[in-house]
């Protein structure tokens, strides 16, 4: 099988802008994520709800689902989130330390962080923190999508989280 590699000039390749938000009704409780992908003039929204999860898991799952939705690699991406948890974990290098130490010390959401790590290596990603529930219309739209998903009737199962919760009761 022959591989064809395409190299993009990062200065001329359009930047993909991804806005994400997560929500939970109670922490833990029903939760959801909202995503807005913007590529030039094109926009796409994604969302889903889960029956039992946490806010941080939904914030992180939003980033993962956004990256999973892409059909090419090597993109220049800015991800906008109101989650300091995500921005600081990546931009301050905490995630690299957690991975190197196999998440010792009870670091949470290992499953999601490992998924993010694999996906992040396919692109050129930078994070931008935005103030939540403020004047950013894209962040506000993601919040609407996330809360609507959390309030939905056909909620998915956050299997890892629910299994961990069950195991902690024993």
C-alpha positions as a Python dict, from the first residue, in 0.01 Angstrom:
ca = {
    (1, 'X'): (0, 0, 0),
    (2, 'X'): (142, 334, -101),
    (3, 'X'): (90, 630, 131),
    (4, 'X'): (38, 976, -12),
    (5, 'X'): (129, 1256, 223),
    (6, 'X'): (3, 1606, 175),
    (7, 'X'): (190, 1888, 335),
    (8, 'X'): (3, 2207, 398),
    (9, 'X'): (166, 2544, 427),
    (10, 'X'): (41, 2642, 771),
    (11, 'X'): (53, 3012, 681),
    (12, 'X'): (-187, 2968, 386),
    (13, 'X'): (-402, 2681, 512),
    (14, 'X'): (-722, 2810, 670),
    (15, 'X'): (-739, 2763, 1044),
    (16, 'X'): (-1023, 2553, 1178),
    (17, 'X'): (-1194, 2719, 1473),
    (18, 'X'): (-1366, 2485, 1718),
    (19, 'X'): (-1582, 2609, 2004),
    (20, 'X'): (-1674, 2357, 2271),
    (21, 'X'): (-1868, 2344, 2595),
    (22, 'X'): (-1979, 2080, 2840),
    (23, 'X'): (-2255, 2082, 3097),
    (24, 'X'): (-2397, 1863, 3367),
    (25, 'X'): (-2713, 1892, 3570),
    (26, 'X'): (-2559, 1813, 3904),
    (27, 'X'): (-2200, 1705, 3920),
    (28, 'X'): (-2238, 1413, 3867),
    (29, 'X'): (-2567, 1410, 3686),
    (30, 'X'): (-2708, 1412, 3336),
    (31, 'X'): (-2468, 1591, 3106),
    (32, 'X'): (-2406, 1700, 2752),
    (33, 'X'): (-2161, 1863, 2519),
    (34, 'X'): (-2197, 2120, 2244),
    (35, 'X'): (-1959, 2187, 1956),
    (36, 'X'): (-1941, 2449, 1684),
    (37, 'X'): (-1687, 2393, 1406),
    (38, 'X'): (-1606, 2692, 1183),
    (39, 'X'): (-1404, 2653, 863),
    (40, 'X'): (-1414, 2973, 660),
    (41, 'X'): (-1784, 3042, 601),
    (42, 'X'): (-1893, 2684, 682),
    (43, 'X'): (-2032, 2601, 1027),
    (44, 'X'): (-2133, 2269, 1178),
    (45, 'X'): (-2290, 2196, 1517),
    (46, 'X'): (-2264, 1871, 1715),
    (47, 'X'): (-2407, 1770, 2051),
    (48, 'X'): (-2503, 1468, 2260),
    (49, 'X'): (-2632, 1399, 2609),
    (50, 'X'): (-2536, 1140, 2870),
    (51, 'X'): (-2741, 1006, 3160),
    (52, 'X'): (-2467, 1022, 3428),
    (53, 'X'): (-2139, 1208, 3398),
    (54, 'X'): (-1950, 1516, 3517),
    (55, 'X'): (-1899, 1863, 3381),
    (56, 'X'): (-1525, 1809, 3325),
    (57, 'X'): (-1590, 1486, 3134),
    (58, 'X'): (-1836, 1666, 2907),
    (59, 'X'): (-1594, 1956, 2852),
    (60, 'X'): (-1323, 1710, 2749),
    (61, 'X'): (-1557, 1486, 2549),
    (62, 'X'): (-1663, 1789, 2345),
    (63, 'X'): (-1302, 1842, 2237),
    (64, 'X'): (-1261, 1471, 2155),
    (65, 'X'): (-1584, 1449, 1954),
    (66, 'X'): (-1491, 1761, 1761),
    (67, 'X'): (-1155, 1612, 1665),
    (68, 'X'): (-1311, 1274, 1583),
    (69, 'X'): (-1551, 1445, 1343),
    (70, 'X'): (-1270, 1569, 1118),
    (71, 'X'): (-1204, 1387, 793),
    (72, 'X'): (-846, 1500, 740),
    (73, 'X'): (-530, 1535, 945),
    (74, 'X'): (-263, 1800, 974),
    (75, 'X'): (-505, 2085, 1031),
    (76, 'X'): (-422, 2409, 1207),
    (77, 'X'): (-686, 2424, 1480),
    (78, 'X'): (-775, 2669, 1753),
    (79, 'X'): (-1005, 2523, 2016),
    (80, 'X'): (-1198, 2775, 2223),
    (81, 'X'): (-1325, 2655, 2558),
    (82, 'X'): (-1434, 2806, 2887),
    (83, 'X'): (-1272, 2513, 3071),
    (84, 'X'): (-955, 2609, 3255),
    (85, 'X'): (-926, 2237, 3334),
    (86, 'X'): (-867, 2161, 2966),
    (87, 'X'): (-664, 2467, 2870),
    (88, 'X'): (-428, 2443, 3167),
    (89, 'X'): (-392, 2064, 3143),
    (90, 'X'): (-271, 2091, 2784),
    (91, 'X'): (-103, 2432, 2764),
    (92, 'X'): (81, 2404, 3098),
    (93, 'X'): (203, 2054, 3020),
    (94, 'X'): (16, 1878, 3298),
    (95, 'X'): (-119, 1617, 3057),
    (96, 'X'): (231, 1519, 2946),
    (97, 'X'): (330, 1467, 3310),
    (98, 'X'): (15, 1265, 3382),
    (99, 'X'): (83, 1039, 3085),
    (100, 'X'): (450, 995, 3180),
    (101, 'X'): (342, 897, 3534),
    (102, 'X'): (50, 679, 3414),
    (103, 'X'): (-195, 912, 3587),
    (104, 'X'): (-66, 826, 3935),
    (105, 'X'): (-212, 1019, 4221),
    (106, 'X'): (-573, 970, 4124),
    (107, 'X'): (-586, 1198, 3822),
    (108, 'X'): (-935, 1175, 3680),
    (109, 'X'): (-1063, 1110, 3330),
    (110, 'X'): (-764, 903, 3219),
    (111, 'X'): (-970, 735, 2946),
    (112, 'X'): (-1068, 1066, 2790),
    (113, 'X'): (-726, 1226, 2827),
    (114, 'X'): (-565, 931, 2648),
    (115, 'X'): (-820, 959, 2366),
    (116, 'X'): (-750, 1330, 2337),
    (117, 'X'): (-374, 1270, 2335),
    (118, 'X'): (-395, 1030, 2039),
    (119, 'X'): (-620, 1267, 1841),
    (120, 'X'): (-411, 1574, 1924),
    (121, 'X'): (-108, 1424, 1754),
    (122, 'X'): (-291, 1433, 1420),
    (123, 'X'): (-319, 1813, 1409),
    (124, 'X'): (-157, 2141, 1508),
    (125, 'X'): (-377, 2245, 1800),
    (126, 'X'): (-372, 2544, 2025),
    (127, 'X'): (-624, 2624, 2295),
    (128, 'X'): (-781, 2959, 2370),
    (129, 'X'): (-969, 3013, 2694),
    (130, 'X'): (-1289, 3216, 2669),
    (131, 'X'): (-1499, 3343, 2954),
    (132, 'X'): (-1810, 3128, 2991),
    (133, 'X'): (-2160, 3276, 2990),
    (134, 'X'): (-2023, 3607, 2866),
    (135, 'X'): (-2048, 3795, 2539),
    (136, 'X'): (-1898, 3532, 2307),
    (137, 'X'): (-2190, 3418, 2086),
    (138, 'X'): (-2014, 3097, 1976),
    (139, 'X'): (-1942, 2989, 2333),
    (140, 'X'): (-2298, 3076, 2428),
    (141, 'X'): (-2429, 2865, 2139),
    (142, 'X'): (-2220, 2569, 2255),
    (143, 'X'): (-2360, 2614, 2606),
    (144, 'X'): (-2714, 2604, 2462),
    (145, 'X'): (-2633, 2286, 2269),
    (146, 'X'): (-2473, 2122, 2575),
    (147, 'X'): (-2753, 2204, 2817),
    (148, 'X'): (-3022, 2104, 2567),
    (149, 'X'): (-2843, 1772, 2516),
    (150, 'X'): (-2816, 1717, 2893),
    (151, 'X'): (-3189, 1780, 2925),
    (152, 'X'): (-3274, 1543, 2639),
    (153, 'X'): (-3474, 1221, 2662),
    (154, 'X'): (-3250, 979, 2473),
    (155, 'X'): (-2933, 1005, 2678),
    (156, 'X'): (-2625, 797, 2604),
    (157, 'X'): (-2423, 606, 2862),
    (158, 'X'): (-2082, 733, 2972),
    (159, 'X'): (-1972, 373, 3022),
    (160, 'X'): (-1630, 433, 3178),
    (161, 'X'): (-1767, 685, 3425),
    (162, 'X'): (-2061, 468, 3525),
    (163, 'X'): (-1839, 161, 3569),
    (164, 'X'): (-1599, 362, 3785),
    (165, 'X'): (-1890, 488, 3997),
    (166, 'X'): (-2023, 134, 4042),
    (167, 'X'): (-1677, 3, 4135),
    (168, 'X'): (-1629, 280, 4393),
    (169, 'X'): (-1948, 172, 4571),
    (170, 'X'): (-1811, -177, 4637),
}
